[in-house]
């Protein structure tokens, strides 16, 4: 009797981990605290503001310099806090999906996270397990491991400690059980090299990243050019250079939306949380918006469009007993199909237990998506019997049949496939050549069975939703072509032959040829995981934003290459690692819901940017107009920063909390890689609002400065006017398309309403609080001044609504 295994002690585990490292695959490092802080400086706008602060210090404007730095610190702190929170949420959610391994330590079996496996651990292996490390087999019972992830071979390999056999990370236990001793973990494993390949795959920038980068560059150039123009115009008007430099600084501070990075982070985090409620787990913030830009969804059929509850509903059997034996012997009860076959055979009175008592497996070729068949050779008494199961058209080539028999079976296959059944065949051969069990010829056709996987009730409706949303859905399946066509028809898709393509056709095409035809293709039949990467690349070559679903090890390259990789909730760990979105319920409807959430995120980001720019451009035009009229600066740097604290703080963040999705799935995907983030109509609205606000502000300032003769009072009224008016017309920005009178759930965003209260309070504090109003160079206002401000706010708000009503009509 062999000596029982004891395994490592806790001290030995610690020592081994310190010496050999953790059992984690190569991956891009998550943002550290230092990295998150540094990421807040990625926007060109932040560097521009830092430059303005430095210039202020160099020319003796100490107070302005410190105020600008204070605003920078506040915005960076808020941005860091929001991203840190979001990262912690993602880390917590990922732990829910962490794989578990059974090891023997201190004489006991323990279930631990796979990442905690160390060199020297005894690992318990069973059917369906993914090997968590590289190591040697020390015990085995009929242990068969599929190593296709490393070798590309579909055949399983028998492992026996007598031959010093090895097991490798990422390979799959197909049958039997055993124990291995871990010798290599983590990045040093063979599978770790594949992980490095995944990191090496260059990922395109997301549409939002492209658009925001473009926006930041354009705005930065605009600020520099405008500041330079103001400086030169001032010199032309014989103003002092130092005075004009201060003017340029004031204008730069007015235009730069320093709070924008924070707002974008908050909106993305909110979208991520809403998607989680829809049973979707987004692994990184920026992917949230990319979902809304998706133009093509490549989806598998099983479990996403169907329920995944498979049932055997028909049979055409030539040898019932041999068919049942074949479906039992090639069955590990791991997949939905295998479970359906097992239940079917059991309900028909077949005694699987007795069968396995009499038969012993001596050779196995497990099913793979490439070969599309499984072979098991069993020993019974002195006979060796081979059992084949798999795709009917594949097994036909292995069987000894007359032409008439083959034509008849093919006719039956086509007839049943045309009805939408998933077909599996069985064949057998007695007296298999023990010296060459791989030989697959002269098998006897045993029978054919049909399996149904009912469509989800909402599958057809969700496909229509995707079509209405301008998204091209491509169904990718390994099914027989005729079966796939029938299922597509049941989904409401009436396709012609030019819209259907098989994997064998893809193999015969070059990348350019596939790119030319892939746009019209809707249904992909007999597709293997290897074809998925070609499909993604072809679509991306055509400028599409591609979402691809997958669940297997061989899907990881396609998932990584896609703009949005979507893994099923029951996918293997490496597929989840390569994906951007995990469907916790495996439902296609969740993909549509996440697309809608992504569009809501984009809508909220767009209207917040529009609101911020309306304020900033109004201040810029006001300052430039005052210069042209040879008036002093209508706003001080401190006053501008306080206005930004009021309007570019909680209010614009709160604007991102809107959840009104009305009409989002009726629109076409936004192409922010090619288009500016703000469309022409929105830019027109911004220009109109900015000009109106600047004109009224300039008239008020000119009157109180020239007529009343009080410069501080003129500045104070303009300061209060800009603060109040920005807090008033923000309600019109809840939707850039629909007038207020047509908005639904207008008062649902309570956070926005409370942020307006916050803004009004800060405005009154700035005007009336002693000490603070002196620092801001503001004087207390009289009731008549507030009446002027109120009238101006109402006029601007009505003007905005009139513009929107014209656009709406």
Short mmCIF file of N, CA and C in Angstrom, two decimals, residues 19 23 58 122 156 185 202 348 353 383 389 467 487 510 620 649 655 670 689 698 706 772 780 793 802:
data_model
loop_
_atom_site.label_atom_id
_atom_site.label_comp_id
_atom_site.label_asym_id
_atom_site.label_seq_id
_atom_site.Cartn_x
_atom_site.Cartn_y
_atom_site.Cartn_z
N UNK A 19 10.29 32.00 -3.02
CA UNK A 19 11.36 31.57 -3.91
C UNK A 19 10.94 31.53 -5.37
N UNK A 23 1.37 32.16 -8.42
CA UNK A 23 0.87 31.40 -9.58
C UNK A 23 -0.13 32.24 -10.35
N UNK A 58 5.82 83.36 -11.94
CA UNK A 58 6.98 84.06 -12.51
C UNK A 58 6.76 85.57 -12.60
N UNK A 122 0.90 19.28 -3.85
CA UNK A 122 0.25 18.13 -4.46
C UNK A 122 -1.15 18.57 -4.89
N UNK A 156 -6.66 13.62 -26.97
CA UNK A 156 -6.24 13.66 -25.57
C UNK A 156 -5.04 12.75 -25.37
N UNK A 185 5.26 27.32 -11.69
CA UNK A 185 4.01 28.06 -11.56
C UNK A 185 4.11 29.40 -12.28
N UNK A 202 -1.61 44.06 -29.84
CA UNK A 202 -1.85 45.50 -29.73
C UNK A 202 -3.35 45.78 -29.77
N UNK A 348 -34.30 5.82 -21.35
CA UNK A 348 -34.71 4.75 -22.25
C UNK A 348 -34.29 3.37 -21.75
N UNK A 353 -24.33 1.83 -15.59
CA UNK A 353 -23.45 1.28 -14.55
C UNK A 353 -22.98 -0.12 -14.92
N UNK A 383 -12.81 -8.96 -26.79
CA UNK A 383 -13.12 -8.13 -27.96
C UNK A 383 -12.74 -6.68 -27.70
N UNK A 389 -18.73 8.99 -31.99
CA UNK A 389 -19.88 9.90 -31.94
C UNK A 389 -19.43 11.25 -32.47
N UNK A 467 -30.88 45.46 -34.49
CA UNK A 467 -31.01 45.98 -35.85
C UNK A 467 -31.50 47.42 -35.83
N UNK A 487 -32.35 27.66 -37.67
CA UNK A 487 -32.37 28.42 -36.41
C UNK A 487 -32.43 29.91 -36.71
N UNK A 510 -8.06 34.78 -48.43
CA UNK A 510 -7.03 35.64 -47.84
C UNK A 510 -7.71 36.66 -46.94
N UNK A 620 -14.66 83.28 -22.03
CA UNK A 620 -13.63 83.68 -22.98
C UNK A 620 -14.11 84.84 -23.86
N UNK A 649 -18.11 71.64 -10.67
CA UNK A 649 -17.95 70.70 -9.57
C UNK A 649 -19.13 69.77 -9.49
N UNK A 655 -24.93 65.93 -13.40
CA UNK A 655 -25.55 65.80 -14.71
C UNK A 655 -25.30 64.40 -15.28
N UNK A 670 -22.53 55.79 -32.44
CA UNK A 670 -21.70 56.97 -32.66
C UNK A 670 -20.30 56.52 -33.05
N UNK A 689 -25.41 79.88 -26.96
CA UNK A 689 -25.47 80.15 -25.52
C UNK A 689 -24.29 81.02 -25.08
N UNK A 698 -21.39 91.35 -20.76
CA UNK A 698 -20.59 92.50 -21.17
C UNK A 698 -21.39 93.80 -21.04
N UNK A 706 -18.85 101.93 -16.50
CA UNK A 706 -18.77 103.25 -17.12
C UNK A 706 -19.85 104.21 -16.60
N UNK A 772 -14.13 86.12 2.81
CA UNK A 772 -14.14 85.40 1.54
C UNK A 772 -14.44 86.34 0.39
N UNK A 780 -20.88 92.96 -1.61
CA UNK A 780 -22.28 92.54 -1.44
C UNK A 780 -23.21 93.26 -2.42
N UNK A 793 -31.05 85.34 -16.39
CA UNK A 793 -31.05 83.88 -16.35
C UNK A 793 -32.28 83.31 -17.05
N UNK A 802 -35.85 77.54 -26.89
CA UNK A 802 -36.34 77.85 -28.23
C UNK A 802 -35.47 77.18 -29.30
#
